[in-house]
Coordinates of C-alpha atoms and ligand atoms in Angstrom, one line a residue:
X149 CA 26.0 1.5 18.2
X150 CA 25.5 -0.2 14.6
X151 CA 21.7 -0.5 13.9
X152 CA 20.5 -2.7 11.0
X153 CA 20.4 -0.7 7.9
X154 CA 17.3 0.2 6.9
X155 CA 15.1 -2.1 5.3
X156 CA 12.3 -2.3 4.5
X157 CA 11.4 -2.3 0.9
X158 CA 7.8 -3.1 2.2
X159 CA 5.1 -0.4 0.1
X160 CA 4.1 1.0 3.2
X161 CA 7.2 1.4 5.1
X162 CA 7.6 5.6 4.4
X163 CA 3.5 5.8 4.9
X164 CA 4.2 8.0 7.8
X165 CA 6.4 10.6 5.2
X166 CA 3.8 12.6 4.5
X167 CA 1.2 11.4 6.9
X168 CA -1.9 13.9 9.0
X169 CA -1.5 12.7 12.4
X170 CA -4.7 13.7 14.9
X171 CA -3.5 14.0 18.9
X172 CA -5.8 12.7 20.4
X173 CA -5.9 13.8 24.4
X174 CA -7.3 10.1 25.9
X175 CA -9.2 11.6 28.9
X176 CA -10.4 14.5 26.7
X177 CA -12.2 13.3 23.9
X178 CA -14.7 10.9 24.0
X179 CA -16.1 9.2 27.1
X180 CA -18.4 6.4 26.6
X181 CA -19.0 4.5 29.9
X182 CA -20.2 8.2 31.5
X183 CA -17.7 9.0 34.5
X184 CA -16.6 12.3 32.8
X185 CA -12.9 10.5 31.7
X186 CA -12.7 9.3 27.9
X187 CA -11.7 6.5 27.0
X188 CA -10.4 3.6 24.9
X189 CA -13.3 2.9 24.1
X190 CA -14.9 6.6 23.5
X191 CA -12.3 6.3 20.9
X192 CA -13.5 3.6 19.0
X193 CA -16.9 4.9 18.3
X194 CA -15.1 7.8 16.6
X195 CA -13.5 5.8 13.8
X196 CA -16.4 7.2 11.7
X197 CA -15.4 11.0 12.8
X198 CA -12.1 10.1 12.3
X199 CA -12.0 8.9 9.1
X200 CA -14.3 10.7 7.9
X201 CA -12.3 13.9 8.4
X202 CA -9.8 12.3 6.4
X203 CA -6.7 11.8 8.6
X204 CA -4.0 8.9 7.7
X205 CA -3.2 8.2 11.6
X206 CA -4.1 9.0 15.5
X207 CA -2.1 9.5 18.2
X208 CA -3.1 8.6 21.6
X209 CA -1.5 10.8 24.8
X210 CA -0.9 8.3 27.7
X211 CA -3.5 5.9 27.9
X212 CA -1.0 4.3 30.3
X213 CA -1.9 3.5 34.4
X214 CA -1.7 6.7 36.7
X215 CA -2.5 8.7 39.3
X216 CA -2.9 11.4 36.2
X217 CA -0.3 14.1 38.6
X218 CA 0.4 14.9 35.2
X219 CA -2.2 14.1 32.9
X220 CA -0.5 10.6 32.4
X221 CA 2.9 11.9 31.1
X222 CA 3.3 9.9 35.0
X223 CA 3.3 6.3 34.7
X224 CA 3.1 3.8 36.1
X225 CA 2.9 0.6 34.3
X226 CA 4.6 0.6 30.9
X227 CA 2.6 -1.7 29.7
X228 CA -0.8 -1.6 30.4
X229 CA -4.2 0.5 30.0
X230 CA -5.4 2.7 33.0
X231 CA -8.9 0.9 34.2
X232 CA -10.2 4.6 34.2
X233 CA -9.4 4.4 30.4
X234 CA -10.2 1.2 29.3
X235 CA -8.4 -2.2 28.9
X236 CA -6.1 -3.7 26.9
X237 CA -8.5 -5.9 25.3
X238 CA -10.3 -2.7 25.1
X239 CA -6.8 -1.1 23.7
X240 CA -7.0 -3.8 20.4
X241 CA -10.5 -3.3 19.2
X242 CA -9.7 0.2 18.9
X243 CA -6.3 -0.7 17.2
X244 CA -8.7 -3.1 15.0
X245 CA -11.1 -0.6 14.6
X246 CA -8.7 2.0 13.4
X247 CA -6.5 0.5 10.7
X248 CA -10.0 -1.6 10.1
X249 CA -10.9 2.5 9.0
X250 CA -7.5 2.5 7.4
X251 CA -6.0 5.2 10.1
X252 CA -2.5 3.8 11.4
X253 CA -2.1 4.1 15.7
X254 CA 1.2 6.0 16.7
X255 CA 1.5 5.3 21.0
X256 CA 3.0 7.7 23.6
X257 CA 5.8 6.9 25.4
X258 CA 7.7 8.1 28.0
X259 CA 11.1 7.7 28.4
X260 CA 12.4 10.4 30.6
X261 CA 10.6 10.1 33.8
X262 CA 8.4 7.2 35.5
X263 CA 5.9 7.8 37.7
X264 CA 6.6 7.7 41.4
X265 CA 3.7 5.0 42.2
X266 CA 6.4 2.6 39.3
X267 CA 7.4 -0.7 41.1
X268 CA 10.8 0.5 40.1
X269 CA 11.0 3.4 42.6
X270 CA 8.9 2.5 45.6
X271 CA 11.6 -0.3 45.6
X272 CA 13.8 2.7 45.6
X273 CA 13.2 4.8 48.1
X274 CA 12.2 0.9 50.2
X275 CA 16.3 0.4 49.6
X276 CA 19.6 2.1 51.0
X277 CA 21.0 4.8 49.2
X278 CA 23.4 3.3 46.6
X279 CA 21.4 -0.1 46.7
X280 CA 20.8 -1.4 43.3
X281 CA 17.9 -0.1 43.1
X282 CA 18.5 3.2 44.2
X283 CA 20.9 2.9 40.2
X284 CA 18.2 2.5 37.9
X285 CA 16.4 6.1 39.0
X286 CA 19.2 9.9 40.2
X287 CA 19.4 9.7 43.4
X288 CA 22.3 12.2 45.0
X289 CA 24.0 13.3 48.3
X290 CA 22.1 16.7 49.2
X291 CA 24.7 19.4 50.1
X292 CA 25.5 21.9 53.1
X293 CA 26.1 20.4 56.4
X294 CA 24.0 17.6 57.0
X295 CA 22.9 16.9 53.4
X296 CA 20.1 19.3 53.5
X297 CA 20.8 21.1 50.2
X298 CA 18.9 20.2 46.9
X299 CA 22.2 18.2 45.1
X300 CA 22.1 21.1 42.5
X301 CA 19.8 24.2 41.5
X302 CA 18.3 22.5 38.6
X303 CA 14.9 24.3 38.0
X304 CA 11.3 21.8 37.7
X305 CA 9.8 21.9 34.1
X306 CA 6.7 23.1 36.4
X307 CA 8.2 25.4 38.5
X308 CA 10.0 25.2 41.7
X309 CA 13.5 22.5 41.9
X310 CA 14.3 19.3 40.2
X311 CA 15.5 17.8 43.3
X312 CA 12.9 16.5 46.4
X313 CA 15.0 14.7 49.7
X314 CA 13.0 11.6 50.7
X315 CA 13.2 9.9 54.4
X316 CA 14.8 7.3 54.3
X317 CA 12.8 3.3 54.7
X318 CA 16.2 1.7 55.2
X319 CA 19.7 1.3 56.5
X320 CA 21.5 3.2 58.6
X321 CA 18.8 6.3 58.2
X322 CA 15.9 4.9 58.2
X323 CA 13.3 7.7 60.0
X324 CA 15.0 10.5 58.8
X325 CA 15.3 12.7 56.5
X326 CA 17.7 10.8 53.5
X327 CA 19.5 11.5 50.3
X328 CA 17.4 13.4 47.2
X329 CA 15.7 12.1 43.7
X330 CA 15.9 14.5 39.9
X331 CA 12.6 15.4 38.9
X332 CA 12.6 17.3 36.1
X333 CA 9.5 17.9 35.6
X334 CA 6.9 17.2 39.4
X335 CA 7.5 15.6 42.2
X336 CA 5.7 12.8 40.9
X337 CA 7.7 11.9 38.0
X338 CA 11.1 10.7 39.2
X339 CA 14.2 11.1 35.9
X340 CA 14.9 7.3 34.7
X341 CA 19.2 6.6 35.0
X342 CA 19.2 5.9 32.0
X343 CA 23.1 4.7 31.9
X344 CA 21.3 1.6 33.4
X345 CA 21.6 -1.2 31.7
X346 CA 18.0 -2.7 33.0
X347 CA 16.5 0.9 31.7
X348 CA 17.6 0.6 28.5
X349 CA 16.1 -3.1 28.5
X350 CA 12.9 -2.4 29.8
X351 CA 12.3 0.3 27.4
X352 CA 13.0 -2.1 24.5
X353 CA 10.8 -4.3 25.6
X354 CA 7.5 -2.3 26.1
X355 CA 8.6 -0.5 21.7
X356 CA 8.1 -4.3 21.6
X357 CA 5.5 -5.0 23.8
X358 CA 3.0 -2.2 22.2
X359 CA 4.3 -2.8 18.4
X360 CA 3.6 -6.4 18.9
X361 CA -0.3 -4.9 19.6
X362 CA 0.0 -3.3 15.8
X363 CA 0.7 0.1 16.8
X364 CA 2.0 1.4 13.6
X365 CA 4.7 4.1 15.6
X366 CA 5.8 5.8 18.2
X367 CA 5.8 9.1 19.9
X368 CA 8.7 10.2 22.4
X369 CA 8.7 11.8 24.7
X370 CA 11.4 14.7 25.6
X371 CA 13.2 12.8 24.4
X372 CA 16.8 15.5 24.3
X373 CA 16.1 14.7 28.0
X374 CA 17.6 11.3 28.5
X375 CA 21.6 11.3 28.4
X376 CA 22.4 13.5 31.3
X377 CA 26.3 14.3 33.1
X378 CA 25.8 12.8 36.0
X379 CA 29.2 13.4 37.0
X380 CA 30.1 15.1 40.6
X381 CA 29.9 18.2 41.9
X382 CA 27.0 18.8 39.1
X383 CA 27.4 21.9 37.2
X384 CA 25.3 24.8 37.8
X385 CA 22.0 25.2 35.2
X386 CA 19.7 27.3 36.6
X387 CA 17.7 28.2 33.2
X388 CA 16.3 24.5 31.3
X389 CA 17.2 26.6 27.9
X390 CA 19.5 25.3 25.8
X391 CA 22.2 28.0 25.9
X392 CA 24.7 25.8 22.8
X393 CA 24.3 23.5 20.0
X394 CA 27.8 21.7 20.7
X395 CA 26.4 19.3 23.4
X396 CA 27.7 19.7 26.7
X397 CA 24.5 20.7 28.3
X398 CA 24.5 18.4 31.4
X399 CA 20.7 18.2 30.7
X400 CA 19.2 17.9 27.4
X401 CA 20.1 17.0 24.3
X402 CA 23.9 15.2 25.0
X403 CA 25.6 13.3 22.8
X404 CA 24.8 10.2 23.6
X405 CA 21.5 9.8 23.7
X406 CA 22.3 9.3 20.4
X407 CA 23.5 5.3 21.2
X408 CA 20.0 5.4 23.0
X409 CA 17.8 5.3 19.6
X410 CA 20.2 4.7 17.6
X411 CA 19.1 1.3 19.7
X412 CA 15.3 2.0 19.4
X413 CA 15.3 2.0 15.5
X414 CA 17.3 -1.9 16.0
X415 CA 14.0 -2.5 17.9
X416 CA 11.8 -1.0 15.4
X417 CA 13.3 -1.9 12.8
X418 CA 12.4 -5.6 13.4
X419 CA 8.9 -5.2 11.6
X420 CA 8.2 -5.0 8.4
X421 CA 7.5 -1.3 8.1
X422 CA 10.1 -0.6 10.4
X423 CA 7.8 1.2 13.0
X424 CA 7.6 4.9 12.2
X425 CA 9.0 7.3 15.2
X426 CA 8.7 11.0 15.9
X427 CA 11.3 12.7 19.0
X428 CA 9.6 15.3 20.7
X429 CA 12.9 17.6 21.4
X430 CA 12.7 21.3 21.6
X431 CA 15.7 21.9 20.9
X432 CA 16.4 25.0 19.8
X433 CA 19.5 24.1 17.6
X434 CA 17.4 22.9 13.9
X435 CA 20.7 20.8 13.6
X436 CA 20.4 19.6 16.3
X437 CA 17.1 18.8 16.3
X438 CA 17.7 16.7 13.3
X439 CA 19.9 14.9 14.4
X440 CA 17.1 12.5 16.4
X441 CA 15.0 12.8 13.1
X442 CA 18.2 10.4 11.2
X443 CA 16.8 7.5 9.6
X444 CA 19.1 5.0 12.0
X445 CA 17.2 7.1 14.7
X446 CA 13.6 7.9 15.4
X447 CA 12.7 8.9 11.7
X448 CA 10.8 12.4 12.7
X449 CA 11.3 14.7 15.3
X450 CA 9.0 17.7 15.6
X451 CA 9.1 21.1 14.5
X452 CA 7.8 24.3 16.9
X453 CA 9.2 26.4 14.9
X454 CA 6.5 27.5 12.8
X455 CA 3.9 27.5 16.9
X456 CA 6.3 29.8 17.5
X457 CA 6.4 32.0 15.2
X458 CA 4.1 35.6 14.6
X459 CA 1.5 35.2 12.0
X460 CA 3.8 37.0 10.0
X461 CA 4.8 36.0 5.3
X462 CA 8.0 36.2 6.5
X463 CA 8.4 34.0 8.4
X464 CA 6.8 31.5 8.0
X465 CA 8.2 31.3 4.3
X466 CA 11.8 30.8 5.5
X467 CA 11.0 28.4 8.8
X468 CA 9.0 26.7 6.4
X469 CA 11.8 27.5 3.4
X470 CA 15.0 25.8 5.4
X471 CA 13.0 23.1 7.7
X472 CA 11.9 22.1 4.7
X473 CA 16.2 21.7 3.5
X474 CA 17.4 20.8 6.8
X475 CA 14.7 17.6 6.4
X476 CA 15.4 16.2 2.9
X477 CA 19.7 16.5 4.2
X478 CA 18.4 14.8 7.5
X479 CA 16.8 11.8 5.3
X480 CA 13.7 12.5 7.3
X481 CA 10.5 14.4 5.7
X482 CA 9.2 18.0 8.1
X483 CA 7.0 17.7 11.0
X484 CA 4.7 20.7 11.2
X485 CA 2.2 21.3 14.5
X486 CA 0.7 24.1 15.3
X487 CA -1.4 23.3 18.7
X488 CA -0.8 20.1 20.9
X489 CA -2.0 19.3 24.8
X490 CA 1.2 21.5 26.1
X491 CA 0.2 25.2 24.8
X492 CA -2.5 27.8 23.7
X493 CA -4.7 26.6 21.6
X494 CA -3.4 28.6 18.1
X495 CA -6.9 30.5 17.2
X496 CA -7.1 32.3 20.4
X497 CA -2.4 31.9 20.0
X498 CA -3.2 34.4 16.9
X499 CA -6.8 36.4 18.6
X500 CA -3.7 38.5 20.9
X501 CA -2.1 41.6 19.2
X502 CA 0.6 41.3 17.2
X503 CA 3.7 41.2 19.1
X504 CA 2.2 39.3 21.7
X505 CA 4.5 38.0 23.5
X506 CA 4.7 33.8 25.4
X507 CA 5.3 36.2 28.5
X508 CA 2.1 38.2 27.3
X509 CA -0.5 35.4 26.3
X510 CA 0.6 33.9 30.4
X511 CA -1.5 36.3 31.7
X512 CA -3.7 37.2 28.9
X513 CA -4.8 33.0 30.7
X514 CA -3.8 34.3 34.0
X515 CA -6.7 37.0 33.6
X516 CA -9.3 34.6 32.8
X517 CA -8.7 36.1 28.7
X518 CA -9.8 39.2 29.4
X519 CA -6.0 41.6 28.9
X520 CA -5.9 42.2 26.5
X521 CA -8.6 41.8 25.2
X522 CA -8.5 39.6 22.3
X523 CA -10.3 39.1 19.1
X524 CA -11.9 36.1 18.6
X525 CA -13.1 36.5 15.1
X526 CA -8.6 37.0 13.8
X527 CA -7.2 34.8 15.9
X528 CA -10.2 32.0 14.4
X529 CA -9.4 32.9 10.6
X530 CA -5.7 33.3 11.1
X531 CA -5.3 30.2 12.5
X532 CA -7.3 28.4 9.4
X533 CA -5.3 30.4 7.6
X534 CA -2.3 29.3 9.0
X535 CA -3.5 25.3 9.3
X536 CA -4.1 24.6 4.8
X537 CA -0.7 26.6 4.5
X538 CA 0.8 24.2 6.3
X539 CA -1.6 20.9 5.1
X540 CA -0.6 21.7 2.0
X541 CA 3.6 21.1 3.0
X542 CA 5.1 18.6 2.4
X543 CA 6.1 16.0 6.3
X544 CA 3.8 15.1 8.4
X545 CA 0.9 17.7 9.9
X546 CA -0.2 17.1 13.2
X547 CA -2.9 17.9 14.7
X548 CA -4.4 18.0 17.7
X549 CA -8.1 17.3 18.8
X550 CA -10.5 19.9 18.7
X551 CA -8.5 22.2 15.8
X552 CA -11.0 21.3 13.1
X553 CA -13.4 22.3 15.3
X554 CA -12.3 26.1 15.9
X555 CA -12.7 26.1 19.5
X556 CA -11.0 28.6 21.6
X557 CA -8.5 27.8 24.8
X558 CA -10.6 27.7 27.7
X559 CA -9.3 31.0 29.7
X560 CA -12.0 31.1 32.1
X561 CA -11.4 28.1 33.9
X562 CA -13.0 28.0 37.5
X563 CA -9.8 27.9 39.4
X564 CA -10.8 25.6 41.4
X565 CA -11.5 23.0 37.8
X566 CA -7.0 23.7 37.3
X567 CA -5.1 20.7 37.6
X568 CA -2.2 20.9 35.4
X569 CA 1.3 20.7 37.6
X570 CA 2.4 24.2 36.8
X571 CA -0.5 26.0 38.3
X572 CA 0.2 23.7 41.7
X573 CA 4.1 24.0 41.8
X574 CA 4.2 28.0 40.6
X575 CA 2.2 29.1 43.8
X576 CA -1.7 29.9 40.7
X577 CA 1.8 32.3 38.5
X578 CA 1.5 30.0 36.0
X579 CA -2.4 29.3 34.7
X580 CA -0.5 25.9 32.9
X581 CA -2.7 23.7 29.9
X582 CA -6.1 22.6 30.9
X583 CA -6.9 25.7 29.4
X584 CA -6.5 23.8 25.7
X585 CA -8.2 19.5 27.5
X586 CA -11.0 20.5 28.1
X587 CA -13.1 17.4 26.9
X588 CA -14.5 17.5 23.3
X589 CA -17.9 19.3 21.9
X590 CA -19.2 16.7 19.7
X591 CA -23.4 17.7 20.1
X592 CA -24.9 21.2 20.6
X593 CA -27.6 19.9 22.5
X594 CA -26.6 16.6 24.6
X595 CA -26.3 17.4 28.0
X596 CA -21.8 18.2 28.4
X597 CA -21.8 18.2 24.0
X598 CA -21.7 14.7 24.2
X599 CA -18.5 14.1 25.3
X600 CA -20.2 11.1 28.1
X601 CA -20.6 12.6 31.7
X602 CA -19.8 15.4 33.5
X603 CA -16.6 16.1 32.1
X604 CA -13.0 16.3 34.6
X605 CA -13.1 19.8 32.6
X606 CA -15.9 21.8 32.6
X607 CA -16.7 22.6 28.9
X608 CA -17.9 26.6 28.4
X609 CA -20.9 27.4 27.0
X610 CA -19.4 29.3 24.4
X611 CA -18.7 24.9 22.9
X612 CA -22.5 24.4 22.0
X613 CA -21.4 26.4 18.2
X614 CA -18.1 25.0 18.1
X615 CA -20.1 21.0 18.1
X616 CA -19.1 19.0 16.0
X617 CA -23.3 18.3 15.1
X618 CA -23.8 22.1 14.8
X619 CA -20.3 22.0 11.8
X620 CA -21.6 19.5 10.4
X621 CA -22.6 19.6 6.6
X622 CA -21.5 23.3 6.9
X623 CA -20.4 25.1 3.4
X624 CA -17.5 27.1 5.6
X625 CA -17.6 26.3 9.2
X626 CA -13.6 24.6 9.8
X627 CA -14.7 21.2 10.4
X628 CA -16.2 20.5 7.0
X629 CA -12.4 22.9 6.4
X630 CA -10.8 20.2 8.1
X631 CA -12.2 17.5 5.8
X632 CA -11.7 18.8 2.4
X633 CA -8.7 19.7 3.2
X634 CA -7.2 16.8 4.3
X635 CA -8.7 15.0 1.4
X636 CA -7.7 17.0 -1.9
X637 CA -4.1 17.0 0.7
X638 CA -4.0 13.4 -0.2
X639 CA -3.8 14.7 -4.1
X640 CA -0.7 17.1 -3.3
X641 CA 0.8 14.4 -1.9
X642 CA 1.8 12.7 -4.4
X643 CA 5.7 13.4 -3.4
X644 CA 7.8 16.0 -1.7
X645 CA 8.1 18.6 -4.2
X646 CA 8.0 22.1 -3.0
X647 CA 8.6 24.9 -5.8
X648 CA 8.5 28.3 -4.1
X649 CA 7.0 31.0 -6.6
X650 CA 6.5 35.1 -6.8
X651 CA 4.1 37.1 -4.5
X652 CA 3.0 39.4 -5.6
X653 CA 2.8 41.6 -2.4
X654 CA 4.7 41.0 0.9
X655 CA 1.5 40.3 2.9
X656 CA 2.0 36.6 0.3
X657 CA 3.6 33.7 0.4
X658 CA 3.0 31.2 -2.6
X659 CA 4.3 27.8 -3.5
X660 CA 3.4 25.4 -5.7
X661 CA 3.4 21.1 -5.0
X662 CA 2.5 18.3 -7.5
X663 CA 0.8 18.2 -10.2
X664 CA 0.4 21.4 -10.3
X665 CA -2.0 22.1 -7.2
X666 CA -0.3 25.8 -5.3
X667 CA -1.8 26.9 -2.2
X668 CA -1.5 31.2 -2.0
X669 CA -1.2 32.5 1.5
X670 CA -2.4 36.7 1.8
X671 CA -1.0 37.0 6.2
X672 CA -1.8 41.0 5.4
X673 CA -5.2 42.8 6.4
X674 CA -6.3 43.8 3.8
X675 CA -6.5 41.8 0.9
X676 CA -4.3 41.7 -1.8
X677 CA -3.5 40.9 -5.3
X678 CA -4.6 37.6 -7.3
X679 CA -1.0 36.7 -8.9
X680 CA -0.1 37.4 -12.6
X681 CA -0.8 33.7 -14.3
X682 CA -2.3 32.5 -11.2
X683 CA -7.1 31.6 -12.4
X684 CA -9.3 32.6 -10.0
X685 CA -11.8 30.2 -11.2
X686 CA -9.1 27.3 -9.8
X687 CA -9.3 27.9 -6.4
X688 CA -11.0 24.5 -4.7
X689 CA -10.6 25.7 -0.8
X690 CA -11.1 29.1 1.0
X691 CA -9.3 29.0 4.6
X692 CA -11.9 32.7 4.7
X693 CA -14.9 34.5 2.0
X694 CA -14.6 33.4 -1.5
X695 CA -12.0 34.3 -3.5
X696 CA -13.5 37.5 -6.2
X697 CA -9.5 37.9 -8.0
X698 CA -8.5 38.5 -4.8
X699 CA -6.6 37.0 -2.0
X700 CA -9.3 38.0 0.9
X701 CA -6.9 39.7 4.4
X702 CA -5.3 36.3 6.5
X703 CA -6.9 33.6 4.3
X704 CA -5.5 30.8 2.3
X705 CA -5.7 29.3 -1.2
X706 CA -5.7 26.9 -2.9
X707 CA -5.5 25.9 -6.8
X708 CA -6.3 22.9 -8.4
X709 CA -4.2 22.3 -11.3
Ligands
LIG66 C1 5.9 16.7 27.3 C2 4.4 16.5 26.8 O1 4.3 16.5 26.1 C3 3.8 16.1 28.7 O2 2.3 17.3 28.3 C4 4.2 16.5 29.3 O3 3.9 17.2 30.9 C5 6.2 16.8 30.0 N1 6.7 15.5 28.5 C6 6.7 15.2 30.6 O4 6.4 14.2 30.3

């Protein structure tokens, strides 16, 4: 497929390359209507806060009509607003306020699956096997004598199998169990058939719909999942992980997916400046992941490598070095992220004993955050150091709402309040992601900490100390650290260069950015010597205690020229 050559000489065409992007999980950000669910007018009302924070863009997780079977990633209607979150007019008002504040807007687009309430899926359920209505999704006959077994052994991401059997509503078998449909996520999230031209055309329409309303970019959910090998017999794949880097996996990262995004780039380039896009593609092989980020495709791909790494000097340096080299080779800029709505907040991850695995983290969540005991002070100290390490790097930094308040995971949510499909589909064996989605605390002394109505997930008492107004103007608070860093960041992002400097100790990583800005991180538990030639008087920002001739333990320093 040919893509219009990238085109733009618009001065704003590369705005995303080094942007600090703040993720808003709309239901949990700010509730203007008082129903306990965050909404678009709530986001609009916080534009002053976001502007003072110093971010360049917001990314909104889905705000579309949805039964919220997966927190809104089950979309009923791609070109509308959930009435609980507002209206299209509210959306336009939010975009206008955002642009007035100099903040770009990125919206989430969810192309791998719709919700089971989507008009096309409802039509598919009401039509007979083999009908054109079924062809927009993946329906298949079951195995076994009477089709009583799922068509393949594929698991769902949230636990259980990836196929659900329907009771036919039309055709000769009406009223009886019939075909199965594919859902790699929850039962309520049927996967689209991306070989179908109507599916492709409809997403182009959706991109144009939001682009015409003024959004500046798109975050593309499960970007690596759209092209699937559905040829019969379906291949066995008892685990979802991608184990090969040659595009031959039946479900993920197949080469054909790139034709889809080349087509999208054509749409995105109809605008000037072209619309930005970032792929959510959990592809472990960086050479493959970066294919999504080519200028002829989405332009950027999330890089979750730092997020998955332990807090360790050698690991952080190796990852940063590799990602920068590879991003440059692909024509993209790198992305960085420590927290989002799908993972345990990084201040809590780093609080667990060193060497903890993902399984340990899940066990800790299941134990309500009690076993093993977490050292929260250490977790936040490390999270702040990691964030300043990351904010100094070239590329885009994706920040998740509440990390600027130093929020920890709410690991002890009452079980009756949990909503993540993972919790239900694993029969309560995996707790899921609710603990990072608890509505934000804005005011220490207000009802519901100023969020609005009684929050859809309960806020813990300790949120009081993290409330935005409790940190506002307080020297050394996490909020003030983020504000200072995002302010200084504009000075060291004048180009995308970075030089690694020699380190005084194995626990230290040291790099220089344009105009002589330097960043020094000590990952160790003991203070480290300041490298010779570095003047501690030039420290303008510390993630921890003030530097007194050393780089304090688990601390990042920023030095002005
Ligand atoms: C990734 C999203 O970030 C996550 O929240 C969602 O559950 C899955 N994709 C499915 O849409």
